[in-house]
PDB file of C-alpha atoms in Angstrom:
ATOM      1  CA  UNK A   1       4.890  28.167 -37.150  1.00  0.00           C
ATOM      2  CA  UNK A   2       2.124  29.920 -35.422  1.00  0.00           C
ATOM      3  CA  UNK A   3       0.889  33.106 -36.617  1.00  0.00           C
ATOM      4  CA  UNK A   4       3.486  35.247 -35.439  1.00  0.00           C
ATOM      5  CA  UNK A   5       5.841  33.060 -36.740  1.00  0.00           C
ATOM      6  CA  UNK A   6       7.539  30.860 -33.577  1.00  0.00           C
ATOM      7  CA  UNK A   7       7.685  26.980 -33.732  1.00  0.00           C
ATOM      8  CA  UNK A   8       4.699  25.260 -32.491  1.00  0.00           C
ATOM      9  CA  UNK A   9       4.838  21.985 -30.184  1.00  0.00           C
ATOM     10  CA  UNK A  10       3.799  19.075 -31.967  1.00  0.00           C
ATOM     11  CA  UNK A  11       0.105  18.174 -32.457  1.00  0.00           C
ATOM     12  CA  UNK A  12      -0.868  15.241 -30.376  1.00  0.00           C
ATOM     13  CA  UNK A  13      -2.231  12.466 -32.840  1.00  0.00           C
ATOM     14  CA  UNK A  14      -4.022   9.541 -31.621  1.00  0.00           C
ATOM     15  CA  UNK A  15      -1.942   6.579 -33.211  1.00  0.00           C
ATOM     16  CA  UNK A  16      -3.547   5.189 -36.340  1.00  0.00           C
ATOM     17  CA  UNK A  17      -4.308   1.363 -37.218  1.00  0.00           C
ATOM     18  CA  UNK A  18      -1.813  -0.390 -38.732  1.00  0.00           C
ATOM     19  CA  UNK A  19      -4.643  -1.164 -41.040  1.00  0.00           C
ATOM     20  CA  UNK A  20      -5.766   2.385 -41.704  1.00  0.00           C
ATOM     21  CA  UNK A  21      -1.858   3.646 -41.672  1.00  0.00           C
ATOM     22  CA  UNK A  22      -0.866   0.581 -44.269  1.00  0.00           C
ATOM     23  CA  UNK A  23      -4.440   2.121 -46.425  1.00  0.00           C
ATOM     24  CA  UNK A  24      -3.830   5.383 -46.332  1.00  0.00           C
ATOM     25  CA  UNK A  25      -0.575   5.979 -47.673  1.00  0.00           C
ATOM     26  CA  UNK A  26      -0.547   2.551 -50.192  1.00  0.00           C
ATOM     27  CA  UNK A  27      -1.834   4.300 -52.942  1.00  0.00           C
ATOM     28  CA  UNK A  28       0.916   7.557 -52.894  1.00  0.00           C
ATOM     29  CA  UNK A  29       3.395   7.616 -55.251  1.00  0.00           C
ATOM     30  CA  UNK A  30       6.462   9.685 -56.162  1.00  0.00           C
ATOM     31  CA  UNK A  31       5.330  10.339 -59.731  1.00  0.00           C
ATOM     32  CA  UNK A  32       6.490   9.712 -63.138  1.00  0.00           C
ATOM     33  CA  UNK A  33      10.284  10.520 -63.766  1.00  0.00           C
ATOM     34  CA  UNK A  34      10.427  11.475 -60.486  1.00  0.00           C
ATOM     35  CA  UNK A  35      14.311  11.396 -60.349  1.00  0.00           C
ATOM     36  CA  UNK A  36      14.161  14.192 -63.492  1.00  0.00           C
ATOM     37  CA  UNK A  37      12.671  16.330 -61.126  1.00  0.00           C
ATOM     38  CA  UNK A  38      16.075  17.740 -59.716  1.00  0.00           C
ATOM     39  CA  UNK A  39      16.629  19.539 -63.069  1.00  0.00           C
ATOM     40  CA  UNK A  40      13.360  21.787 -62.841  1.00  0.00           C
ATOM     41  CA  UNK A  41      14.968  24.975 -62.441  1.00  0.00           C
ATOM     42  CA  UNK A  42      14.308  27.417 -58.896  1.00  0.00           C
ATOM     43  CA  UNK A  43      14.872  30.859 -58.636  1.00  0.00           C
ATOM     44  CA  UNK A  44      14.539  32.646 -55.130  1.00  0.00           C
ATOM     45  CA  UNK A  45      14.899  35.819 -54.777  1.00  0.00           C
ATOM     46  CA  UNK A  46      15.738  36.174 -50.575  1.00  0.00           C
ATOM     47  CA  UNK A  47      19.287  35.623 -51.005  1.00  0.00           C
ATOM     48  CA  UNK A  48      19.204  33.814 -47.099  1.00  0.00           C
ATOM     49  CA  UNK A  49      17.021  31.268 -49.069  1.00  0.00           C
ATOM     50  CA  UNK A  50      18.995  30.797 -51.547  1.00  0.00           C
ATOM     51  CA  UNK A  51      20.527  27.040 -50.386  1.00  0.00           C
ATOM     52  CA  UNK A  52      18.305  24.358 -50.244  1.00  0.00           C
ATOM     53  CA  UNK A  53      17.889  21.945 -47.820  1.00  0.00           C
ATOM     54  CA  UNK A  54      19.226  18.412 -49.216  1.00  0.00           C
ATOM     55  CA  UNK A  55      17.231  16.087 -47.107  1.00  0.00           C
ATOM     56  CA  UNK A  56      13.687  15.699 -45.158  1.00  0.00           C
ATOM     57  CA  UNK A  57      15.984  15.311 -42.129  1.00  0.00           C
ATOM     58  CA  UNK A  58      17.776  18.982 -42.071  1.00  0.00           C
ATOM     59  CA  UNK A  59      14.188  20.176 -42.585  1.00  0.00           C
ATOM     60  CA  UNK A  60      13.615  19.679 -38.826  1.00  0.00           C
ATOM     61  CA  UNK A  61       9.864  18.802 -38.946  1.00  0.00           C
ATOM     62  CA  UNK A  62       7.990  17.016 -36.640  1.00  0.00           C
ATOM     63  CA  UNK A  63       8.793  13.190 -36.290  1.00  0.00           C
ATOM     64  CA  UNK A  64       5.093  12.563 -37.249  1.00  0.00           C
ATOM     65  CA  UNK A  65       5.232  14.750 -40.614  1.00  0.00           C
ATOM     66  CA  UNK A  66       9.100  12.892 -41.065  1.00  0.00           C
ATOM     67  CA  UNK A  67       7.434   9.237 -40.751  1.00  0.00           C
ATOM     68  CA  UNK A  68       4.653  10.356 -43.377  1.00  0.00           C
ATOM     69  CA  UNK A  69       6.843  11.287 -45.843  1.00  0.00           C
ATOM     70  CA  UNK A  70       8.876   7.994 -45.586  1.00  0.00           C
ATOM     71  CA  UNK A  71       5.446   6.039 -45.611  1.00  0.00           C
ATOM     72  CA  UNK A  72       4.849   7.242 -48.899  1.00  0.00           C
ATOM     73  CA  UNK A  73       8.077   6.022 -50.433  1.00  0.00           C
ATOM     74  CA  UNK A  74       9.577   9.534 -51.183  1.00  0.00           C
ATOM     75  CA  UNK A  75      13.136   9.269 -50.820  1.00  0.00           C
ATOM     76  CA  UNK A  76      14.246  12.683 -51.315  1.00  0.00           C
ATOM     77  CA  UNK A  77      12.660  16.029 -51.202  1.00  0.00           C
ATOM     78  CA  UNK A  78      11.280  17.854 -54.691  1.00  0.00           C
ATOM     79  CA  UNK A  79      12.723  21.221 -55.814  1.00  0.00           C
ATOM     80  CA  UNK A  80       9.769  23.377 -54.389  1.00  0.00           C
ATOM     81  CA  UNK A  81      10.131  20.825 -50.818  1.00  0.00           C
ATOM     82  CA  UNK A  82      13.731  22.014 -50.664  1.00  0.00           C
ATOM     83  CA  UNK A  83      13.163  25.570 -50.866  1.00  0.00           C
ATOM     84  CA  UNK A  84       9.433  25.245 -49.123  1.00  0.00           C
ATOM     85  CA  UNK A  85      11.487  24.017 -46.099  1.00  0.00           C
ATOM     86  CA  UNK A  86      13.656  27.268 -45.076  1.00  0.00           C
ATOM     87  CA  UNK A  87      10.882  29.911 -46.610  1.00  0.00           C
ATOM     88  CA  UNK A  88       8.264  28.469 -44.731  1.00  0.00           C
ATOM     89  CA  UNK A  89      10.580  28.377 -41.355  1.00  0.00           C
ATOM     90  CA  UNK A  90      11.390  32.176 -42.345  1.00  0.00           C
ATOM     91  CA  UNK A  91       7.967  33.169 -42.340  1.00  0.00           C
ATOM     92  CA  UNK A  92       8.458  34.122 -45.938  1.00  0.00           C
ATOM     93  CA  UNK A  93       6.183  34.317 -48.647  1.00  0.00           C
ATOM     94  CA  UNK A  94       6.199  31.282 -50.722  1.00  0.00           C
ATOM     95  CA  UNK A  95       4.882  31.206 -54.922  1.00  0.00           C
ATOM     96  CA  UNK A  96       5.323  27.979 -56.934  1.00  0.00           C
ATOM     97  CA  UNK A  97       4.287  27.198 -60.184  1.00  0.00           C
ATOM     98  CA  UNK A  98       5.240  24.579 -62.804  1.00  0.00           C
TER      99      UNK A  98
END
């Protein structure tokens, strides 16, 4: 979103190396328990952002950001992604904290 809060075209990326791409995300991972992470508890106060999405695809990003996220193995979205996703779209203000 730009500043006054419409979508933005894409950036234009010059393509990495295979190389640099395989380098650069090898060493993400999820986390530890990362499938225990569903139970952290959210609460939201906007009540139009009060469904998450379920999956990086309904989040409608970029394909570049979408390919990122699969490079680094993360197979689902965590609690604050899910609820990041619409706020952020909504221009809406956005505190997380563990």
């Amino acid at each position: 979103m730009d500043p006054d809060c419409k979508p933005m075209e894409a950036p234009t990326i010059p393509p990495l190396f295979p190389r640099m791409r395989n380098t650069l995300f090898s060493t993400i991972s999820t986390g530890i328990n990362f499938n225990k992470y569903d139970i952290i508890s959210v609460e939201v106060i906007a009540s139009h952002l009060q469904m998450p999405f379920t999956s990086f695809d309904e989040m409608n990003w970029w394909d570049l950001l979408l390919q990122n996220l699969l490079r680094t193995k993360y197979a689902k979205a965590t609690p604050v992604q899910k609820y990041a996703g619409k706020t952020t779209l909504a221009c809406s203000d956005l505190m997380a904290c563990t």
